[in-house]
XYZ file of C-alpha atoms in Angstrom:
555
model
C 0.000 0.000 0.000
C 2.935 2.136 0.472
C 4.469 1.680 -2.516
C 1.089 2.855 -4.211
C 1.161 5.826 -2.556
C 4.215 6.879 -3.341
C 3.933 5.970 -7.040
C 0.336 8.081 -6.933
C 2.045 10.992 -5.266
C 5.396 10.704 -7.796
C 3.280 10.129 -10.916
C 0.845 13.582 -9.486
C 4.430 15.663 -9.260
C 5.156 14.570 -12.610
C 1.950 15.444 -14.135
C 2.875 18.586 -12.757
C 6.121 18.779 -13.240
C 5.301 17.860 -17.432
C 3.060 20.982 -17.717
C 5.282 23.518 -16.478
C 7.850 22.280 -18.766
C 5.395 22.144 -21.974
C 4.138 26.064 -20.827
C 7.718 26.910 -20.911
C 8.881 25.409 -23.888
C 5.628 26.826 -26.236
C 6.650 30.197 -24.295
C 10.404 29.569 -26.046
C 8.846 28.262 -29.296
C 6.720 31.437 -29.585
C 9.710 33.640 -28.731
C 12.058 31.735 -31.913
C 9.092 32.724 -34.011
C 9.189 35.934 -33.211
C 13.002 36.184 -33.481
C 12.502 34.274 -36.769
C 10.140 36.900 -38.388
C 12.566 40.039 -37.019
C 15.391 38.292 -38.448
C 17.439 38.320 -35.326
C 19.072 34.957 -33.571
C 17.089 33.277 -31.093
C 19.649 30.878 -30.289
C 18.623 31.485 -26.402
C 15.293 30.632 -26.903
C 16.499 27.006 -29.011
C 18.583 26.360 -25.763
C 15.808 27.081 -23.375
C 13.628 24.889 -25.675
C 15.902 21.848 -25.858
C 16.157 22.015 -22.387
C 12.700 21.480 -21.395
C 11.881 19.070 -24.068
C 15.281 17.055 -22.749
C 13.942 17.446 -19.122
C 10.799 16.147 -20.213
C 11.958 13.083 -22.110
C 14.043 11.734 -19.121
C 11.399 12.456 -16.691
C 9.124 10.492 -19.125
C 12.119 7.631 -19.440
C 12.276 7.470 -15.132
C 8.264 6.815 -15.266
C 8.377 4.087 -17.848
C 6.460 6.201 -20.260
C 8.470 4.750 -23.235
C 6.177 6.240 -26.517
C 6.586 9.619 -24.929
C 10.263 9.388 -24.771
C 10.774 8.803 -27.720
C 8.720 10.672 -29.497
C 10.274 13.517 -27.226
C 13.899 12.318 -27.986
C 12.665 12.632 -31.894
C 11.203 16.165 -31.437
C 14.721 16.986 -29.316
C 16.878 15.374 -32.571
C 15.050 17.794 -34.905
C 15.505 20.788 -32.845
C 19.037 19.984 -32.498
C 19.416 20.195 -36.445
C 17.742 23.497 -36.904
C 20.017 24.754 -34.138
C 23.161 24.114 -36.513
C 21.616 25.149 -39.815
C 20.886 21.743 -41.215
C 16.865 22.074 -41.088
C 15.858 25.313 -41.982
C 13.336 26.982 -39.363
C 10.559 27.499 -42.206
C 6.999 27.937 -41.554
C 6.190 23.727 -41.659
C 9.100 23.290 -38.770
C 7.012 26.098 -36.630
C 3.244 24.341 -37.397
C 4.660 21.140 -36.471
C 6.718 22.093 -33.305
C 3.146 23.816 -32.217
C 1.291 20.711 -32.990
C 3.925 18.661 -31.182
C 3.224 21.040 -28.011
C -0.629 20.087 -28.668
C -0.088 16.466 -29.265
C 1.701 16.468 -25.595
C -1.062 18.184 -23.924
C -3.188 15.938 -25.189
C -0.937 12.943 -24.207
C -0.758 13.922 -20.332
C -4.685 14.784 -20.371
C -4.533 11.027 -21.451
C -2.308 9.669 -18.909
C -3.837 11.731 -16.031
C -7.104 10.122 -16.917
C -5.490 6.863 -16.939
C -1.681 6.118 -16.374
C -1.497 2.694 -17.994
C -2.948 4.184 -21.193
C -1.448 2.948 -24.515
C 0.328 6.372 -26.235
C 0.937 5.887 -30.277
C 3.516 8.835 -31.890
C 3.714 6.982 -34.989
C 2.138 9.765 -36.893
C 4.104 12.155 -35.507
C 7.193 10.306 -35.851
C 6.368 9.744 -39.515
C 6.365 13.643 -40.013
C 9.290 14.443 -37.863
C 11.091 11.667 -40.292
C 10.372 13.643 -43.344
C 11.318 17.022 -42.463
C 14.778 15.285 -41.198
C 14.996 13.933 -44.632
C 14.023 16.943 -46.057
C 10.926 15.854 -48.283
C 8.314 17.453 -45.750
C 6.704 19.910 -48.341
C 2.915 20.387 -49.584
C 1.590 17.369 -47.805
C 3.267 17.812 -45.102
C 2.260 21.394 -44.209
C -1.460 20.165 -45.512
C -1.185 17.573 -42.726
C -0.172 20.183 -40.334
C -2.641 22.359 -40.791
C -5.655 20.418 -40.798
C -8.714 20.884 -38.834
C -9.183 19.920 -35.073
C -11.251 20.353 -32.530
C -10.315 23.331 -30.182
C -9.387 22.496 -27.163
C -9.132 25.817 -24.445
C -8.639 23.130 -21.529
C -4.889 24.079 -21.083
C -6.347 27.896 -20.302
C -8.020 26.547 -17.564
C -6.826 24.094 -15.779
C -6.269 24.185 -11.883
C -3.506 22.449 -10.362
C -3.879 20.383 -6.843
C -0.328 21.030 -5.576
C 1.856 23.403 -4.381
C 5.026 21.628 -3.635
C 2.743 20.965 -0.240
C -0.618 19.456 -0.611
C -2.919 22.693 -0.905
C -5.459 20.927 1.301
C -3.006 21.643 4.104
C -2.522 25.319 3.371
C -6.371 25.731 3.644
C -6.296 23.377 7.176
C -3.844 26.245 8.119
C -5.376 29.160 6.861
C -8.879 28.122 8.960
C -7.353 27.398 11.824
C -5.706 31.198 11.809
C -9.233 31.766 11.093
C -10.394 30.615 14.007
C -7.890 32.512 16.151
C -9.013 35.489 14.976
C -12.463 34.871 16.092
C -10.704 33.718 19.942
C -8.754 37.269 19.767
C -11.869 38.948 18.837
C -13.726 37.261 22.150
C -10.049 38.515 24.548
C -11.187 41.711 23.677
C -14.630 41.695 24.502
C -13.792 39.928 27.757
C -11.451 42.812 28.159
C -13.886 45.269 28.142
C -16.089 43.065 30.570
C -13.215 43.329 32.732
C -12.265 46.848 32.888
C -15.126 47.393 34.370
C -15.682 44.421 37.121
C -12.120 43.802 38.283
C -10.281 46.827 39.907
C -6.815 45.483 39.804
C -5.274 47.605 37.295
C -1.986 45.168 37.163
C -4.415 42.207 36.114
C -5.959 44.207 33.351
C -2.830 45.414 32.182
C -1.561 41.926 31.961
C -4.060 40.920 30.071
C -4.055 43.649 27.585
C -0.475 43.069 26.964
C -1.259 38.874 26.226
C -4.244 39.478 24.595
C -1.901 42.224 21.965
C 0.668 39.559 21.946
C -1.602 36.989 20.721
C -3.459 39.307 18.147
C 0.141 40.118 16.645
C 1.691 36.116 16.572
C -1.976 35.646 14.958
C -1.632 38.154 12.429
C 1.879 37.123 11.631
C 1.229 33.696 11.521
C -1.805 34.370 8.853
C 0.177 36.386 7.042
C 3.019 33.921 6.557
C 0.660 30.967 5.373
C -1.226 33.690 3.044
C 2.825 34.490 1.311
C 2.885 30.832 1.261
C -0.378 30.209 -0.395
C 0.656 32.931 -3.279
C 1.185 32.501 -6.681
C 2.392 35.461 -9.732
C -0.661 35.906 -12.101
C 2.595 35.329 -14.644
C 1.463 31.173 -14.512
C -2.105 32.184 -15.611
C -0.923 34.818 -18.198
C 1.529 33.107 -19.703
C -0.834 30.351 -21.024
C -2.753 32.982 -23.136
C 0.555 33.402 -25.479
C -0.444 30.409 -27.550
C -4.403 31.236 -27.627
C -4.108 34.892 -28.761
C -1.420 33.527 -31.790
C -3.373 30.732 -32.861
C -6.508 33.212 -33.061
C -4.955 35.754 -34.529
C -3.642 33.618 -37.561
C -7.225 32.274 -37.894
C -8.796 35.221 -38.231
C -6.289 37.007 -40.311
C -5.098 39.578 -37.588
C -1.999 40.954 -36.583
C -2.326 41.264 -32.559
C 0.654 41.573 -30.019
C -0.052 40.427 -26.635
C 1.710 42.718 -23.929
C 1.666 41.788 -20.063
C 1.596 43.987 -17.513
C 2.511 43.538 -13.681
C 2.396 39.883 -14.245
C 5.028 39.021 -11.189
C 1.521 40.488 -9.078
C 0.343 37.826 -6.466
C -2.603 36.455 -5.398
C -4.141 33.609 -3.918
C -3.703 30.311 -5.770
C -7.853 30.093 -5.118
C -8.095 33.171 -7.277
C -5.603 31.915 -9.312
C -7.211 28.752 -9.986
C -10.685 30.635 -10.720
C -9.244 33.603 -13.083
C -8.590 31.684 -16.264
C -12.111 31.066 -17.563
C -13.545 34.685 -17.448
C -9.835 35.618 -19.667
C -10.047 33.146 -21.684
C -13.653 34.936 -22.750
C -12.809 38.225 -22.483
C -9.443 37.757 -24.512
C -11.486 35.737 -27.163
C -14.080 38.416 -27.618
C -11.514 40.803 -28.422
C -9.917 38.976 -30.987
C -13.080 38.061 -32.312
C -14.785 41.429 -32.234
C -12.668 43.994 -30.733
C -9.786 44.295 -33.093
C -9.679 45.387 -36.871
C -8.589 44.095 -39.871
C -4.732 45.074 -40.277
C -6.092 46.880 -43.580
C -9.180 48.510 -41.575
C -6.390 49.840 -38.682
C -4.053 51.188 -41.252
C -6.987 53.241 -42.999
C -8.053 54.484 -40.002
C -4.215 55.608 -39.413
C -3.433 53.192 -36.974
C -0.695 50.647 -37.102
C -1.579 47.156 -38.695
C -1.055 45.471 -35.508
C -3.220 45.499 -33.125
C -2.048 45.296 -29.079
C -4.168 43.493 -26.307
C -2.810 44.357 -22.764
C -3.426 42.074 -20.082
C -2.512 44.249 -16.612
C -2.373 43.256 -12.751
C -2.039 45.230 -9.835
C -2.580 45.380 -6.166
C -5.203 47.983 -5.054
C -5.917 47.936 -0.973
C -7.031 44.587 -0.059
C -8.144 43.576 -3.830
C -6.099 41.942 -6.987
C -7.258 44.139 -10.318
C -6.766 42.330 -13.593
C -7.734 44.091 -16.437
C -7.778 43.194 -20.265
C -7.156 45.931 -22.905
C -7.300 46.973 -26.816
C -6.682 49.436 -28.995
C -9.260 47.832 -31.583
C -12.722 49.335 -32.249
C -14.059 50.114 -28.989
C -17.919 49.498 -28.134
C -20.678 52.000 -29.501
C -23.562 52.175 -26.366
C -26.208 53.393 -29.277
C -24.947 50.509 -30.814
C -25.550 47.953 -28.115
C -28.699 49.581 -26.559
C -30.268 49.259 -30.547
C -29.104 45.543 -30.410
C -30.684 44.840 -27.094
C -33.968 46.106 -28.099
C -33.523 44.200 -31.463
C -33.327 41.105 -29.511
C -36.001 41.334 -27.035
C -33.669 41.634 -24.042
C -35.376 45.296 -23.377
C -37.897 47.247 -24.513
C -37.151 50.987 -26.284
C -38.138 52.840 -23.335
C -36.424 50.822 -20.889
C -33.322 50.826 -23.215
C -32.977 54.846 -23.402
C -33.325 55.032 -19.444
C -29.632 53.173 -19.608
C -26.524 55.210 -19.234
C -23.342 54.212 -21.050
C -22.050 52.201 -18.446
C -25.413 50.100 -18.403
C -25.330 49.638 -21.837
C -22.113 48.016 -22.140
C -23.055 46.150 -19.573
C -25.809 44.384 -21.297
C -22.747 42.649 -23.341
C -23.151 39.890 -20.084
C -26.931 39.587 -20.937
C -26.846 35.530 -21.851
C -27.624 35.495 -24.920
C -26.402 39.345 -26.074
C -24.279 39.358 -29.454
C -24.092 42.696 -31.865
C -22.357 40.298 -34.301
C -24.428 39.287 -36.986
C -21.486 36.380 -38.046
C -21.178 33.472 -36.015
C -17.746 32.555 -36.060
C -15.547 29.593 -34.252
C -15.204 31.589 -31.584
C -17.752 33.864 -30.565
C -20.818 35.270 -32.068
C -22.958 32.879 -30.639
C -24.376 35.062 -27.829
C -22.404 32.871 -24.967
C -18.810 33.729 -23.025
C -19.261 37.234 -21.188
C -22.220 36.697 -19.145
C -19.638 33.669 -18.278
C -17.457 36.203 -16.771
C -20.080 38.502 -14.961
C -21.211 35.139 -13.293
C -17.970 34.044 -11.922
C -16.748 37.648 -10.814
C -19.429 37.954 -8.674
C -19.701 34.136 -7.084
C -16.658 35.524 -5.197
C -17.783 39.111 -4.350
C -15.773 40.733 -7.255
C -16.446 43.375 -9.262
C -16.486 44.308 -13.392
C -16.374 47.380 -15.360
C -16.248 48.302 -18.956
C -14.182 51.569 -20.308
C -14.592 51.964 -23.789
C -14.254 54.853 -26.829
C -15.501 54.103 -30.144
C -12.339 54.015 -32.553
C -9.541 53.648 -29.564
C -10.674 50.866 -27.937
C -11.992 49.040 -24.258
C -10.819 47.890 -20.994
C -12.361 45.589 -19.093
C -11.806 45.729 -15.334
C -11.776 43.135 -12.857
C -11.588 43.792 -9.184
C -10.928 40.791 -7.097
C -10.545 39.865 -3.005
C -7.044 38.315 -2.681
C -8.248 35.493 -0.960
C -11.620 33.853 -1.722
C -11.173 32.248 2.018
C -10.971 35.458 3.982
C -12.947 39.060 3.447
C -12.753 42.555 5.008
C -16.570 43.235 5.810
C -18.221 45.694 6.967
C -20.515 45.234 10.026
C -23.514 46.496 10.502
C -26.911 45.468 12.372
C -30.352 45.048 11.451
C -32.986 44.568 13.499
C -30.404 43.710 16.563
C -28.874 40.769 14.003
C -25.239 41.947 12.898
C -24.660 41.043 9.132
C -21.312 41.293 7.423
C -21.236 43.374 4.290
C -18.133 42.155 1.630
C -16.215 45.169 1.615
C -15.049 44.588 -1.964
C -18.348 45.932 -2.736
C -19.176 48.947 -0.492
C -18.923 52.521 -2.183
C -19.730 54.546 0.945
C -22.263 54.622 3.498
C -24.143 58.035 4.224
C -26.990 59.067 6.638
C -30.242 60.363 5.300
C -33.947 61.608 6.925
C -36.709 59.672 6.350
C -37.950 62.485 4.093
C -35.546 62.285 1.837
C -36.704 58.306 1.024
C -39.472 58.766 -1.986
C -42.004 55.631 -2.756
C -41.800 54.687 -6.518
C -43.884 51.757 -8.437
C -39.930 49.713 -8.310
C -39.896 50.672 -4.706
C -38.004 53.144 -2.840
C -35.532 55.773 -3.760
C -33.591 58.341 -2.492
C -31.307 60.601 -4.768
C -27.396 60.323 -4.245
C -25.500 63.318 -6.012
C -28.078 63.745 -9.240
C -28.936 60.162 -9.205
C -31.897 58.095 -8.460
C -30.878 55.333 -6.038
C -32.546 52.470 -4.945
C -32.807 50.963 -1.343
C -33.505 48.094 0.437
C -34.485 48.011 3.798
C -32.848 44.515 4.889
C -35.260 44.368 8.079
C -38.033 43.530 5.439
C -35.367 41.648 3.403
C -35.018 38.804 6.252
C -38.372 38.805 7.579
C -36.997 41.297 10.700
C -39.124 42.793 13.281
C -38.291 46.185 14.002
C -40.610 48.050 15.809
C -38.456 51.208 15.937
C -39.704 54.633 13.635
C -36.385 56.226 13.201
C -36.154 59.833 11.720
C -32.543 59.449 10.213
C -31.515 56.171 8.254
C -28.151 54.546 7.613
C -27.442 53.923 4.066
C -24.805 51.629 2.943
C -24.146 52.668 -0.612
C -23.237 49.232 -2.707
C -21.981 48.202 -5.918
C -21.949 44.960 -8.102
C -21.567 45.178 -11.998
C -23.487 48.103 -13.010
C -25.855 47.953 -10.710
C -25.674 50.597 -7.338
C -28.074 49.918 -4.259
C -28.633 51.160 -0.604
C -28.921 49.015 1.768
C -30.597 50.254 5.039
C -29.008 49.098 8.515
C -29.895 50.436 11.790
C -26.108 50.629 13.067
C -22.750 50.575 11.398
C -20.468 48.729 13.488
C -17.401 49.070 11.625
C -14.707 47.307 9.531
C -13.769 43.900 10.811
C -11.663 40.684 8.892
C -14.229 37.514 9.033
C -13.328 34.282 7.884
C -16.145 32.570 5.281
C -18.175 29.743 6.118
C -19.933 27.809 3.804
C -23.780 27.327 4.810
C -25.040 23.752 5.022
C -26.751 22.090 2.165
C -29.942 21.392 3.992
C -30.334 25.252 4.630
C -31.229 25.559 1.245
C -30.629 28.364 -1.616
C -30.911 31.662 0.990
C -31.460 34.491 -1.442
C -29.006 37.124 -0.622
C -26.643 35.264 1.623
C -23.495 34.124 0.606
C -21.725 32.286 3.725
C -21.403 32.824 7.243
C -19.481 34.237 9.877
C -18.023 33.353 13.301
C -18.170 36.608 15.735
C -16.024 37.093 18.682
C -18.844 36.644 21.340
C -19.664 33.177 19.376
C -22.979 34.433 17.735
C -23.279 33.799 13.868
C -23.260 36.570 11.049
C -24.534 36.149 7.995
C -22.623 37.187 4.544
C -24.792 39.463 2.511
C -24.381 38.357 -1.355
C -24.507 41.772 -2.740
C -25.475 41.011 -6.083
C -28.450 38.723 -5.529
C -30.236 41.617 -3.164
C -29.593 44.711 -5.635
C -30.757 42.857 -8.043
C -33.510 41.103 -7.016
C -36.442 44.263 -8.013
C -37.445 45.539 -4.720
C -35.772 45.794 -1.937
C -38.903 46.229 -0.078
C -41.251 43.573 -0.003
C -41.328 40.209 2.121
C -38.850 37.807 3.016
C -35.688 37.497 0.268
């Protein structure tokens, strides 16, 4: 049983171990291209290449994975002969270097679904054959270039280790979790104590352990958090392929530029980021950029560049993808929408800009009239608005017609821990994800006006909706106040109050996942441990400014 184990656990590391090389050797092989077309040497870039590829084949050799050897060992031989000159590095070495990478992929998808799975190269082999023999031409670059099936599951896969078995960095991480809630109850004994114990030496003393313990806590979460980090380079750098391949298929010249990509996050961000960049990055290709003929006779150069940026901002990771292609037209999308049925004409010129380039996440919402490979079939970006907010993030849309659009994405670092903002309701204390609070303000009750969608009160020359949460939760509050707390909040395009009775104040909770047999709870994402024990609920932001009214029954 042992020996099992350790087999499972070796052949796991060199799954792993296999992809990283692959990413960095299609990294290299895009690089030589690139040197290829400037005319410049890229005799670094052959090195780095043979090296991973020669990594690869004896790590596939120590495993017993004898097809993949060899077929590696073929791929290295070839390699080694363009490096001195004898194969010339012509457009049918590239195509079938980048199918090689493909065919690889596709060979450890097959042996992580089943190790003792029978690999045949002989294809492969055949091809690599001819161009060492030097009759690879027509049929050769026709084989190349056939059709297949796309496959985006490189873009977003998620890997289970980090060196240490992730599952153990999240044991860690809720067990600081759960020190933070015993630190939060020292202090409230504290107070307690202050004022039924007289001994002034005591209370000192226990100040001073209770600070010590809130500091070794804080430290200690912050070293497993470091830890638990990974650059948003691994995720990026898997996008160098995509945008190439879709560029050539859809006869565009597009340069793919990254930005802050050494920026860390949370390899549970990490692992969820992928899919809604993999859209977004498509639909620019796709739709966003030009024709190089278009760009040049609107005076801008032939190629086109897509920016992918990350940054820290406070407590958040922002990711943001960028062109310089057509931009979006909101005349343009609001006509579309109404086109489609998604809204009527009245309800469409109510929309500001911002809401009308957010009806590009409507499912269903496409102003392409061609359906192409890879869009134009009305599905992808209301993907991305659905996984930004499942984990209390945040998207927004800057674009000018003719210069191009940015898509934001504002993240928490850490899907497992939140700053909130506390507040109660009704004597319940909810925590509000700070992620998406704008501000909070205090109003009169005169200044709340009943509409037919509910109630409004205007914020800075603009009509804002509220929701009183009391009525939200089915709350009893038997209190007529004359001034109301508004918590101003955000998700998408979408603003909302929400009304509490008492702002509490910033506080760090740790996320807990409601059980099953609870139920779907309409605006509640998780739950909270508090200090004194009691439990707070989440509020999902999303679900309760955009559920209609925010005044009727029970959410």
């Amino acid at each position: 049983m042992a020996d099992n184990m350790d087999m499972s656990s070796l052949f796991a590391e060199f799954l792993d171990d296999a992809t990283g090389h692959l990413d960095a050797a299609e990294t290299s092989l895009i690089e030589l291209e690139r040197c290829s077309g400037e005319g410049i040497s890229g005799e670094g870039y052959v090195t780095l290449l043979l090296g991973n590829l020669h990594t690869l084949k004896g790590n596939s050799g120590m495993m017993g994975f004898t097809p993949l050897q060899q077929y590696l060992h073929k791929l290295e031989s070839v390699l080694k002969l363009v490096a001195d000159g004898t194969v010339p590095f012509n457009a049918i070495v590239i195509e079938t270097f980048y199918g090689a990478v493909n065919v690889l992929r596709d060979a450890l998808r097959k042996l992580a679904e089943n190790p003792a799975v029978s690999l045949d190269f002989t294809d492969e082999l055949m091809m690599l054959e001819c161009i060492i023999s030097g009759v690879a031409g027509d049929t050769a670059g026709v084989i190349q270039k056939r059709e297949k099936k796309e496959d985006f599951g490189y873009i977003t896969q998620k890997s289970s280790t980090l060196k240490v078995n992730f599952e153990k960095l999240d044991e860690l991480l809720n067990l600081v979790g759960e020190l933070v809630i015993h630190r939060t109850t020292l202090l409230s004994l504290e107070t307690k104590l202050k004022d039924a114990v007289a001994e002034r030496t005591l209370i000192e003393a226990f100040n001073e352990a209770s600070q010590l313990i809130g500091k070794s806590a804080a430290e200690l979460r912050e070293s497993i958090m470091k830890v638990r980090m990974l650059p948003i380079k691994v995720v990026f750098q898997r996008f160098n392929r995509l945008v190439r391949d879709l560029s050539c298929r859809h006869d565009k010249e597009i340069r793919l530029v990254f930005e802050g990509e050494e920026t860390e996050l949370d390899k549970t961000v990490i692992d969820e980021i992928g899919e809604p960049l993999l859209h977004l990055i498509r639909n620019a290709v796709d739709h966003g950029f030009e024709s190089p003929a278009e760009r040049q006779k609107l005076g801008k150069p032939p190629v086109g560049t897509l920016i992918l940026r990350a940054c820290h901002e406070s407590n958040h990771i922002v990711v943001s993808v960028e062109d310089d292609g057509r931009g979006m037209s909101a005349s343009h999308i609001r006509a579309s929408a109404v086109e489609k049925g998604l809204l009527d004409s009245q309800e469409a010129e109510a929309l500001s800009e911002q809401e009308c380039f957010h009806l590009v996440f409507l499912p269903g919402f496409s102003t392409s009239s061609e359906i192409t490979e890879t869009s134009g079939r009305g599905i992808g970006l209301d993907v991305v608005k659905k996984i930004v907010t499942s984990f209390n993030g945040i998207i927004e849309i800057n674009s000018t017609p003719g210069i191009g659009t940015r898509f934001i994405i504002k993240l928490p670092l850490t899907l497992a821990i939140i700053q909130a903002l506390m507040v109660e309701v009704a004597g319940e204390i909810f925590a509000i994800p700070l992620s998406g609070v704008l501000e909070s303000i205090k109003i009169g009750a005169s200044e709340i006006h009943e509409v037919a969608a509910g109630e409004m009160i205007r914020l800075r020359d603009r009509l804002l909706p509220i929701f009183r949460l009391d009525r939200c939760f089915g709350l009893r509050n038997d209190n007529v106040n004359e001034t109301e707390y508004v918590v101003v909040v955000g998700s998408g395009e979408k603003r909302g109050g929400l009304v509490v009775h008492r702002l509490i104040g910033q506080q760090e909770v740790v996320i807990k996942a409601l059980d099953d047999y609870l139920g779907e709870l309409k605006g509640v994402s998780g739950g909270t441990v508090l200090g004194d024990g009691r439990i707070s609920l989440i509020l999902d932001i999303q679900a309760l400014i955009g559920s209609g009214r925010g005044t009727g029954s029970n959410a």
